[in-house]
XYZ file of C-alpha atoms in Angstrom:
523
model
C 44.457 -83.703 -144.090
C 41.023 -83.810 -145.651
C 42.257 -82.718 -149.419
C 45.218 -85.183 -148.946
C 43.420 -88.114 -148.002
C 40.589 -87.558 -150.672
C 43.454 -87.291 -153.473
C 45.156 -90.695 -152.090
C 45.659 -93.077 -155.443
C 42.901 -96.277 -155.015
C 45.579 -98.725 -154.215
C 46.393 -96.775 -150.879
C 42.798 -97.184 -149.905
C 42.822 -100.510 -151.146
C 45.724 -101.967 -149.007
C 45.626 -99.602 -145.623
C 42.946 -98.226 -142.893
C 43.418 -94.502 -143.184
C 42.217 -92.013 -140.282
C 42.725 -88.581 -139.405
C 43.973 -87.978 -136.169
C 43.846 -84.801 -134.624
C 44.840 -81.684 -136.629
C 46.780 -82.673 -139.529
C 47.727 -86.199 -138.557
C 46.923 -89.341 -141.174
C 47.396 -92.610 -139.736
C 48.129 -95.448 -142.152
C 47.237 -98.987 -140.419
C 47.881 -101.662 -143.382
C 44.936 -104.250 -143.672
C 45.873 -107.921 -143.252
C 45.031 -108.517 -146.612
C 47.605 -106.513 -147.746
C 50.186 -108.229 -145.196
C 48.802 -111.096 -147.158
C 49.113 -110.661 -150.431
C 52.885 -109.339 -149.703
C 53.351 -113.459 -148.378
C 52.183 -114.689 -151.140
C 53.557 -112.789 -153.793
C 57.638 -113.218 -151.970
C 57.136 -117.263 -152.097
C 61.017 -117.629 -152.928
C 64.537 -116.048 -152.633
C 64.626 -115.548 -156.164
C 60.849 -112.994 -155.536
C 63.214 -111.872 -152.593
C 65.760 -110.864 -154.956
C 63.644 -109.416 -157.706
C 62.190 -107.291 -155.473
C 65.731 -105.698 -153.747
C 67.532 -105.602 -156.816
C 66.549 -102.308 -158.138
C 68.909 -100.619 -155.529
C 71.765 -101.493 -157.374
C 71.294 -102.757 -160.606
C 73.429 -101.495 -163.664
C 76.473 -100.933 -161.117
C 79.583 -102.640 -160.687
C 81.216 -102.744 -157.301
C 84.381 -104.098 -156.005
C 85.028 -105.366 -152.890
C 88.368 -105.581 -151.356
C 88.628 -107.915 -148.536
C 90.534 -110.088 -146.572
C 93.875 -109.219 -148.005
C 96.401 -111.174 -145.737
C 100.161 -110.651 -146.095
C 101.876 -114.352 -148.036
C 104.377 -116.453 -146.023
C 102.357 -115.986 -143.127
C 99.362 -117.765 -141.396
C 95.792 -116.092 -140.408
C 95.350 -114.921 -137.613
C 92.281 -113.794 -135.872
C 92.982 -109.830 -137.123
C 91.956 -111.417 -140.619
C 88.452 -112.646 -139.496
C 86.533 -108.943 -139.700
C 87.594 -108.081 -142.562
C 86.828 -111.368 -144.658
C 83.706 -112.242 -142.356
C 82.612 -108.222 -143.094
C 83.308 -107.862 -146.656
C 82.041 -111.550 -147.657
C 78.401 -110.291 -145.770
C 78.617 -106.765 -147.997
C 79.727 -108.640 -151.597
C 76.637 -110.787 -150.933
C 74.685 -107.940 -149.919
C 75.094 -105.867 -152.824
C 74.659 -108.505 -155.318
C 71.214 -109.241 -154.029
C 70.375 -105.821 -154.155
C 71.359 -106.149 -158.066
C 75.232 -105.517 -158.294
C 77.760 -106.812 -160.517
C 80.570 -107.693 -157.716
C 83.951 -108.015 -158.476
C 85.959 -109.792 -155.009
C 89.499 -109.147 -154.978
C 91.356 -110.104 -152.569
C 94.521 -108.016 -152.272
C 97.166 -110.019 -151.112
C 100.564 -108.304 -149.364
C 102.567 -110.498 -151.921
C 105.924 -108.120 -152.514
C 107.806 -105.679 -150.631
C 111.045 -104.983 -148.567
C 109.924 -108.908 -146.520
C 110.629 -110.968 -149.544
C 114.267 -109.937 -149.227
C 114.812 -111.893 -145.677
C 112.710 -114.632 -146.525
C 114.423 -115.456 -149.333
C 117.708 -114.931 -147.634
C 116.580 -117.512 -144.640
C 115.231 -119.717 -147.313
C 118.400 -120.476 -149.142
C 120.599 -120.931 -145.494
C 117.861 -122.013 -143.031
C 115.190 -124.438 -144.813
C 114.526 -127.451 -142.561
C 113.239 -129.970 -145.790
C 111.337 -131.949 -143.019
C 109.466 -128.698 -141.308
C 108.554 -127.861 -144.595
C 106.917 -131.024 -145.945
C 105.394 -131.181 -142.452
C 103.879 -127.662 -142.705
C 105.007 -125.459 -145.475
C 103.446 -122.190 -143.938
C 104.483 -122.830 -141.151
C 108.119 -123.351 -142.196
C 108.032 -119.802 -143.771
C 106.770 -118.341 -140.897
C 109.689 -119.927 -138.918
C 111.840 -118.463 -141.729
C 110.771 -114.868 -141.770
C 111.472 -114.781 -138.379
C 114.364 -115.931 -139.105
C 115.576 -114.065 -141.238
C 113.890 -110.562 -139.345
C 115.973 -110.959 -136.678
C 119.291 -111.685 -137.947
C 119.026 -109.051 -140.253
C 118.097 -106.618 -137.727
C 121.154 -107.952 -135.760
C 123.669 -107.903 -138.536
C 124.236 -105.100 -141.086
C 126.000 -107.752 -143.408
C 122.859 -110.038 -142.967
C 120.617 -106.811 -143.910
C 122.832 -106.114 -146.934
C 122.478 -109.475 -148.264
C 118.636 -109.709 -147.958
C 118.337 -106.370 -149.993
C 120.673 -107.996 -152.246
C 118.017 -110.553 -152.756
C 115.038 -108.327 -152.910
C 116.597 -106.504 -155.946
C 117.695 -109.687 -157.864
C 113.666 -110.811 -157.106
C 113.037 -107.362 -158.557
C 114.825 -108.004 -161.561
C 113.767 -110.941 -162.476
C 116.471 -113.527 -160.943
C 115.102 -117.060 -161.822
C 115.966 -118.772 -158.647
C 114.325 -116.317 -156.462
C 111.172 -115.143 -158.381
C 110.852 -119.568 -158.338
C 111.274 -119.374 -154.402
C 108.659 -115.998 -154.699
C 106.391 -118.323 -156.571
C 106.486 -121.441 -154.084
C 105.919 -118.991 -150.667
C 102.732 -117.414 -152.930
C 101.464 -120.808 -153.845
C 101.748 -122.432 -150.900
C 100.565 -119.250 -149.164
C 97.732 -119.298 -151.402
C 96.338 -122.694 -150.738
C 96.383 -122.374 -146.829
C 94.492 -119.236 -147.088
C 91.646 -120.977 -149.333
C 91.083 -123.385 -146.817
C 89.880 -121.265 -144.122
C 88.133 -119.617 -146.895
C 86.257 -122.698 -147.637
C 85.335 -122.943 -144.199
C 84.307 -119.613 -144.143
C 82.388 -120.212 -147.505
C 83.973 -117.413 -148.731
C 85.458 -117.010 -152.837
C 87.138 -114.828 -154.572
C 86.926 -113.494 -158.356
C 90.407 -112.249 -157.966
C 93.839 -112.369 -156.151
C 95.349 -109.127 -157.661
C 97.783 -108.795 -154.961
C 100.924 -106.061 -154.772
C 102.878 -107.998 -157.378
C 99.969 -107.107 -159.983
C 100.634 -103.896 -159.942
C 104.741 -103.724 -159.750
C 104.686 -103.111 -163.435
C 102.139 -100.397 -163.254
C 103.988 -97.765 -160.801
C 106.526 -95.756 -163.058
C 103.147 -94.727 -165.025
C 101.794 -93.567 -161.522
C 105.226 -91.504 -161.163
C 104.635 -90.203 -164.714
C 100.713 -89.300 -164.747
C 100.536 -87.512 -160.845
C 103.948 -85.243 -162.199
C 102.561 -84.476 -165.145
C 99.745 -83.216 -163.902
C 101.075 -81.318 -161.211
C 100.084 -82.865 -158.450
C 103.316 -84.821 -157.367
C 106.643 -83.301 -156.994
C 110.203 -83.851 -155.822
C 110.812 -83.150 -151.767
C 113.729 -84.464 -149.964
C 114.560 -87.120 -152.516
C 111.240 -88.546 -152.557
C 108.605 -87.846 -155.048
C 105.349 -86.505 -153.036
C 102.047 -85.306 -153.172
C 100.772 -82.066 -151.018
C 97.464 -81.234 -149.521
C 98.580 -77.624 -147.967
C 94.230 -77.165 -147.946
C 93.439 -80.132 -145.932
C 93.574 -79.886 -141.959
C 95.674 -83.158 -140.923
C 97.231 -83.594 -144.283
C 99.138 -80.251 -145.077
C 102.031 -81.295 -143.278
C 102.092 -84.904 -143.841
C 102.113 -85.461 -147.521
C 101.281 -88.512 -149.528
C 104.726 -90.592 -150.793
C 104.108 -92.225 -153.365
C 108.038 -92.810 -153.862
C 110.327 -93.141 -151.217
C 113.872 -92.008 -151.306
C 115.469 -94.760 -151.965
C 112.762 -94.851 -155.516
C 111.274 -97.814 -153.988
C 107.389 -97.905 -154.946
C 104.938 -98.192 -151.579
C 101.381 -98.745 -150.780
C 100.295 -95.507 -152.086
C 101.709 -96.453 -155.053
C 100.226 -99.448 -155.444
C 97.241 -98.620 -154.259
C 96.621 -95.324 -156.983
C 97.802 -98.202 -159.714
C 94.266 -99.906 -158.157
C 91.982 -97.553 -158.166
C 93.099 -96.748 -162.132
C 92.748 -100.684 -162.709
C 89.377 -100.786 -161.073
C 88.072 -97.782 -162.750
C 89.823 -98.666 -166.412
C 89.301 -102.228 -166.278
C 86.466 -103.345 -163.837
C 84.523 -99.953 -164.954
C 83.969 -99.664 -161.409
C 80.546 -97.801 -160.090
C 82.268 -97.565 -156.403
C 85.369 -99.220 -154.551
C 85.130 -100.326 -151.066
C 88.047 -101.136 -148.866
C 87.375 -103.446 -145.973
C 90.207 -102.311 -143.650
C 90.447 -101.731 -140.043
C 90.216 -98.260 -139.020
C 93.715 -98.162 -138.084
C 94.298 -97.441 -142.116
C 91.872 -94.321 -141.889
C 94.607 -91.757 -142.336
C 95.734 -93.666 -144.985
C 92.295 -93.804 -147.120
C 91.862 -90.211 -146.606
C 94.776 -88.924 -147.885
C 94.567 -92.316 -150.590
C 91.114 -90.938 -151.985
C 91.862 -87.341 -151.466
C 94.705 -87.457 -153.905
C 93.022 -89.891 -156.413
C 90.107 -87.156 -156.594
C 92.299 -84.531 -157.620
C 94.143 -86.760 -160.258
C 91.175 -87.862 -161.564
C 89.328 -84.656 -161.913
C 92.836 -83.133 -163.566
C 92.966 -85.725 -166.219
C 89.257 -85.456 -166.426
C 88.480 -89.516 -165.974
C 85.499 -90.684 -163.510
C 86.206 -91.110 -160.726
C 84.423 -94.908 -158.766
C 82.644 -94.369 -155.085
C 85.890 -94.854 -152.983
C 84.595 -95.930 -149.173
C 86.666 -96.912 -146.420
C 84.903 -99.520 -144.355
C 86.270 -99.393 -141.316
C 86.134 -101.956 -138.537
C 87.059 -102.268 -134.757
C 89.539 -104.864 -133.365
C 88.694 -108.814 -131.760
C 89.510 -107.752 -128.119
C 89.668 -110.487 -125.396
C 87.637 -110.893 -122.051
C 90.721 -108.858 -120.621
C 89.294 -106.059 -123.220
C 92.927 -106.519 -125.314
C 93.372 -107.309 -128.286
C 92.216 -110.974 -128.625
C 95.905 -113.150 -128.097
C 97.059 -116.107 -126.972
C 98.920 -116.939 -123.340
C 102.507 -116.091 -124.936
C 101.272 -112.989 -126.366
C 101.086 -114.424 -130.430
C 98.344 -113.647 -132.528
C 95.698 -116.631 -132.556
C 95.703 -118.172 -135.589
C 92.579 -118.707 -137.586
C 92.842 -122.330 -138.330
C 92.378 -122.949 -134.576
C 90.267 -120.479 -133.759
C 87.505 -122.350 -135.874
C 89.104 -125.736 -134.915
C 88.128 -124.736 -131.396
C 84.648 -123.323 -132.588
C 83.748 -126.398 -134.246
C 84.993 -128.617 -130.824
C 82.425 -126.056 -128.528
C 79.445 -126.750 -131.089
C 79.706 -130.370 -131.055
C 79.691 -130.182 -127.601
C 76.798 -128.249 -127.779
C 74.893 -130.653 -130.533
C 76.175 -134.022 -128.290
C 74.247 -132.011 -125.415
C 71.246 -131.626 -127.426
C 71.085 -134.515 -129.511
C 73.447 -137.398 -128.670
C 71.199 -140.016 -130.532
C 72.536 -138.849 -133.574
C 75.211 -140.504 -135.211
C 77.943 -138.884 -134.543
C 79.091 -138.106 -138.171
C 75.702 -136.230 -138.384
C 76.769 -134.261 -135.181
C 80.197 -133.620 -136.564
C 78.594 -132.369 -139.710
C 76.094 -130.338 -137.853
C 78.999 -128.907 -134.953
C 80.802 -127.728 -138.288
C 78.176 -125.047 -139.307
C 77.174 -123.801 -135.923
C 80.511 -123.294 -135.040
C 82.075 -121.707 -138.269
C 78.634 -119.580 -138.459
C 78.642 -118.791 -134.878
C 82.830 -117.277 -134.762
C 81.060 -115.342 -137.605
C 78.109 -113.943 -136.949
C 79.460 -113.242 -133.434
C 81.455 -110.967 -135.644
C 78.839 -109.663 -137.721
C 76.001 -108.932 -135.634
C 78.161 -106.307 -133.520
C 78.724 -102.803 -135.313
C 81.424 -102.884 -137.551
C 82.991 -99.603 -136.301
C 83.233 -101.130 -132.350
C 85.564 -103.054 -130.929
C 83.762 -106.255 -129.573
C 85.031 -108.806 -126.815
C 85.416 -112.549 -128.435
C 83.214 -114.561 -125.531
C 83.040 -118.652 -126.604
C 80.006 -118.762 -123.649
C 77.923 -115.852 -125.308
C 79.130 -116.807 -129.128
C 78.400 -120.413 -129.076
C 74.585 -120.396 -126.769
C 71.564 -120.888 -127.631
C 70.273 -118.188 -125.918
C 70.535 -114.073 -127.245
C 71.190 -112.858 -130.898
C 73.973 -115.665 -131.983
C 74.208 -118.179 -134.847
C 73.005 -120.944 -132.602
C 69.676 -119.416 -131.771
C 68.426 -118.270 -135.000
C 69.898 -121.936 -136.914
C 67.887 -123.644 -134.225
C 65.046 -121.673 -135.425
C 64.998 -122.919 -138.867
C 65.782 -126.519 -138.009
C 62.959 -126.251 -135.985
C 60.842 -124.841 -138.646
C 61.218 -127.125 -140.675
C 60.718 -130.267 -137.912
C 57.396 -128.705 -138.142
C 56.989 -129.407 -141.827
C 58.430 -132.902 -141.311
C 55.965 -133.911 -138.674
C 53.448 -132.742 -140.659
C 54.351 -134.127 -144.274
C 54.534 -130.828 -146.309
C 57.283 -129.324 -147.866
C 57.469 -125.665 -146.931
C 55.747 -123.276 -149.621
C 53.754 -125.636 -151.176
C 51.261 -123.847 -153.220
C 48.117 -126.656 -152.884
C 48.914 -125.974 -148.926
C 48.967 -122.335 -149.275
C 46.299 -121.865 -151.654
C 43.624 -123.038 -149.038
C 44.727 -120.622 -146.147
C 42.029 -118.530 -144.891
C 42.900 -114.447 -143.389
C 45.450 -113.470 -140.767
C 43.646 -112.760 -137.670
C 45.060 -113.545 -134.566
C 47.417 -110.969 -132.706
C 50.503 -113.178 -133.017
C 49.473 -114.011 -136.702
C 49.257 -110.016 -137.375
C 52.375 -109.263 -135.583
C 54.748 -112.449 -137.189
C 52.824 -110.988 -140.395
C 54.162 -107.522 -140.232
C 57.964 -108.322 -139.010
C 58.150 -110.573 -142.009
C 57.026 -107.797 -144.101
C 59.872 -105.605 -142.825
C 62.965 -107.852 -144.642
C 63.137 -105.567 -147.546
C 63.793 -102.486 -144.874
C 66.645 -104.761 -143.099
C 68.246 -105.620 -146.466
C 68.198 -101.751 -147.529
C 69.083 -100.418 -144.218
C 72.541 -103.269 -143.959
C 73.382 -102.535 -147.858
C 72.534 -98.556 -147.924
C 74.992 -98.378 -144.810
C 77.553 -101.420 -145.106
C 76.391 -102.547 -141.741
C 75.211 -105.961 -141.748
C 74.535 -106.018 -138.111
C 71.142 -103.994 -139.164
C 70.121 -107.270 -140.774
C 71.183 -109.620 -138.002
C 69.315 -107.081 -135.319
C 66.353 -107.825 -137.797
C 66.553 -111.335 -137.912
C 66.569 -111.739 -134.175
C 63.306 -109.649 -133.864
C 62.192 -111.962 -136.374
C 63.072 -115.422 -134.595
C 61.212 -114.197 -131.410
C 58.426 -112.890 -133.044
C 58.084 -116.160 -134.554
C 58.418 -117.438 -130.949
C 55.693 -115.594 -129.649
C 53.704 -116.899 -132.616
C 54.477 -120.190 -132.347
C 53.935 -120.424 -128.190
C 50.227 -118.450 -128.819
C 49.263 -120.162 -132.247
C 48.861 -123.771 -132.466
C 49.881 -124.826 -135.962
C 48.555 -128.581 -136.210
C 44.966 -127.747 -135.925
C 42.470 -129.564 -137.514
C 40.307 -126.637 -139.648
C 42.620 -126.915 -142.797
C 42.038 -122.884 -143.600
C 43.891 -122.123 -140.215
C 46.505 -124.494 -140.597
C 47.131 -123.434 -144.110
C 47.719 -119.971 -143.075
C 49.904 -120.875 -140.401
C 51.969 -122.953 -142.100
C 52.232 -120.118 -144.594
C 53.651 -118.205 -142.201
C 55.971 -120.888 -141.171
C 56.777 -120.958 -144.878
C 58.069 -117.697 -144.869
C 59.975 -117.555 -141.641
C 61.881 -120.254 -142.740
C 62.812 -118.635 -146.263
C 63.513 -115.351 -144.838
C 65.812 -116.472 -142.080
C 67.426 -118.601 -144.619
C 68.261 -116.144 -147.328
C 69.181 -113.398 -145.054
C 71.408 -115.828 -142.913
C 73.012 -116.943 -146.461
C 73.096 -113.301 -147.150
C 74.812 -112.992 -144.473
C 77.834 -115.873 -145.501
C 76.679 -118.434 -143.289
C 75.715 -122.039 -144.353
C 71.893 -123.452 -142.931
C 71.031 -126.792 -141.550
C 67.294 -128.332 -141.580
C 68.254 -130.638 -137.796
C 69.851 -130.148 -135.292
């Protein structure tokens, strides 16, 4: 312990209390100085950024998220996924990615075939000016169950699939209106999600890609003819050497595996992907296994690189019943009013708190604690769980939920209005004397922990490590805040104090934008 201490480089000395305890123990204590200097040097997201993007710089990395089916509406088994893979995008461009979002829409298939067939008999003009989505929902349905009811009904809406297929005018223009309209429903609960997309390469992308997928896995041996359909076998693999991959079905219609190879070429070919990762409940697990298994082998055959393909797996929205998370009549809760309903609780909550603001203010206010609270509720349980949806917990300002910490930083900065500085200025900061007190110490080193939180959440694709964090954080600052009177009049104490107000407030902020959710400075 001796030798190894004595041979310690001067800028270990320099920044920590070193003892030897016991035989063969070194204990590191950092000096206050050195928690410090650390404050002063991160004085802005973009010294945040500099210093986490190392991790990941020079790589590109998709991010496939979201991914609802067209001609339908979002329902609350869409909120993980675009809530999770928003958080992750964001993640790993701080940490110095190039990130490519695509959201890959369920756009074509065998469902296009009924809807089109309701479409041309069924269309109520008025239900559809009303609410187009809506009115395709209402015709899928339609469409779904007479089909399944009358074999002359199901022969007609293949009949329409395969004239969609080949390019029949009137029906690739009824294709196009469902997509569009589909398309613009979606982006507004992305907006209110503050989520965006680089891309929307959805199924139909790729329908021009699959007879080279046919063509490259036979010719190099990996898929071959079985009962009709054109397969690929795994005889090594455990669950899989029974149960191989089609990646044409009998009838030579194209699938998701088929699609899905035609992706991972595209990503690799044209995004010159680093890694892939699929943001998909863990219902699909089989599915990625057996995906990635076979697009190892092809790759490796044909001697290409093969991109980081990871599954990221989530749990389902269950209900205070511990169900999956439904309405009365057993439907699937639509998104829309699931955040309608959020944004109703928080301006309940806001009216509680505040009700001498205007009330546009508290509208304004009741629309980011109650879009950030549906999803941090999301994100600050472990992606891999199942979690139970509770409005009282989600929507409190009590416990680890969006409320809490946004109250924290409005309150932050109340303290910087009361006392006429803007947060981080320098001529403030350059006056503050050393960290001394307990509380300062303590605030001092949690703050100093962010860069651990952002590695830990990115390294592992779990950003309820950095929400865990920024709860310790917001009580810490608490504690600090209850013990430590900041409006003191020796201008050296109050200087460093306000520092670490300073840098609260900018951590909580970036991680909490890190994290997809928009910030407030009242409330």
């Amino acid at each position: 312990a001796e030798k190894l201490v004595a041979a310690l480089a001067p800028d270990v000395r320099e920044a920590c209390e070193i003892a030897i305890a016991g035989p063969g123990f070194i204990n590191f204590t950092l000096k206050p100085a050195a928690l410090a200097a650390w404050l002063r040097a991160h004085d802005s997201e973009h010294q945040l950024r500099t210093g986490a993007a190392a991790a990941h710089a020079g790589q590109t990395w998709v991010v496939d998220y979201s991914s609802p089916n067209t001609a339908k509406q979002m329902h609350v088994g869409h909120l993980r996924s675009a809530v999770i893979g928003e958080a992750i995008a964001r993640l790993l461009a701080f940490t110095g990615a190039r990130v490519v979002r695509d959201n890959h829409i369920g756009d074509w298939g065998t469902q296009f075939g009924k809807l089109i067939w309701a479409y041309k008999r069924h269309l109520d003009p008025a239900a559809f000016a009303r609410d187009p989505l809506e009115e395709f929902e209402r015709l899928y349905k339609v469409g779904s169950n007479t089909a399944e009811a009358d074999p002359a009904v199901m022969d007609a809406a293949r009949a329409e699939l395969v004239k969609l297929q080949a390019g029949d005018a009137e029906n690739l223009a009824i294709w196009k209106r469902i997509n569009d309209v589909s398309l613009e429903a979606f982006q507004q609960i992305y907006d209110q999600l503050g989520i965006r997309f680089d891309h929307a390469l959805g199924e139909s992308f790729y329908n021009d890609k699959v007879e080279a997928i046919y063509g490259a896995l036979t010719a190099c041996g990996l898929a071959v003819e079985s009962e009709g359909a054109l397969v690929v076998f795994h005889p090594e693999h455990p669950r899989f050497n029974e149960q191989p991959l089609i990646i044409r079905k009998r009838d030579g219609a194209a699938n998701y595996a088929t699609t899905d190879l035609a992706t991972i070429l595209h990503r690799a070919e044209h995004f010159k992907a680093t890694g892939a990762l699929y943001v998909v409940d863990k219902r699909q697990s089989d599915h990625f296994d057996q995906l990635f298994l076979t697009a190892k082998k092809w790759f490796e055959k044909t001697n290409r690189p093969l991109p980081h393909l990871e599954h990221v797996d989530f749990g389902t929205v269950l209900g205070e019943n511990n169900k999956p998370l439904k309405t009365r009549t057993g439907e699937n809760i639509r998104l829309r009013e699931l955040l309608g309903e959020a944004e109703q609780r928080a301006f309940a909550l806001v009216t509680e708190k505040s009700a001498d603001l205007p009330e546009a203010d508290r509208r304004a206010i009741a629309r980011i604690v109650g879009v950030g609270s549906v999803q941090y509720a999301d994100l600050a349980q472990n992606r891999s769980s199942d979690y139970v949806f509770s409005w009282d917990k989600m929507i409190s300002l009590e416990g680890n939920t969006a409320a809490y910490l946004l109250y924290a930083v409005a309150r932050i900065h109340s303290i910087f209005r009361k006392l006429g500085v803007a947060p981080g200025d320098p001529a403030t900061e350059a006056a503050a004397s050393a960290l001394e007190t307990p509380a300062e110490l303590a605030l001092a080193r949690k703050l100093v922990k962010f860069p651990d939180a952002v590695r830990l959440a990115t390294d592992s694709l779990r950003p309820h490590f950095l929400c865990l964090y920024l709860y310790e954080l917001a009580g810490e600052f608490s504690t600090f805040y209850n013990a430590d009177k900041v409006a003191v009049d020796d201008a050296p104490v109050r200087a460093r104090r306000l520092l670490l107000c300073a840098r609260t407030l900018l951590i909580l902020e970036t991680s909490l934008h890190l994290l997809g959710l928009r910030t407030l400075t009242r409330m």
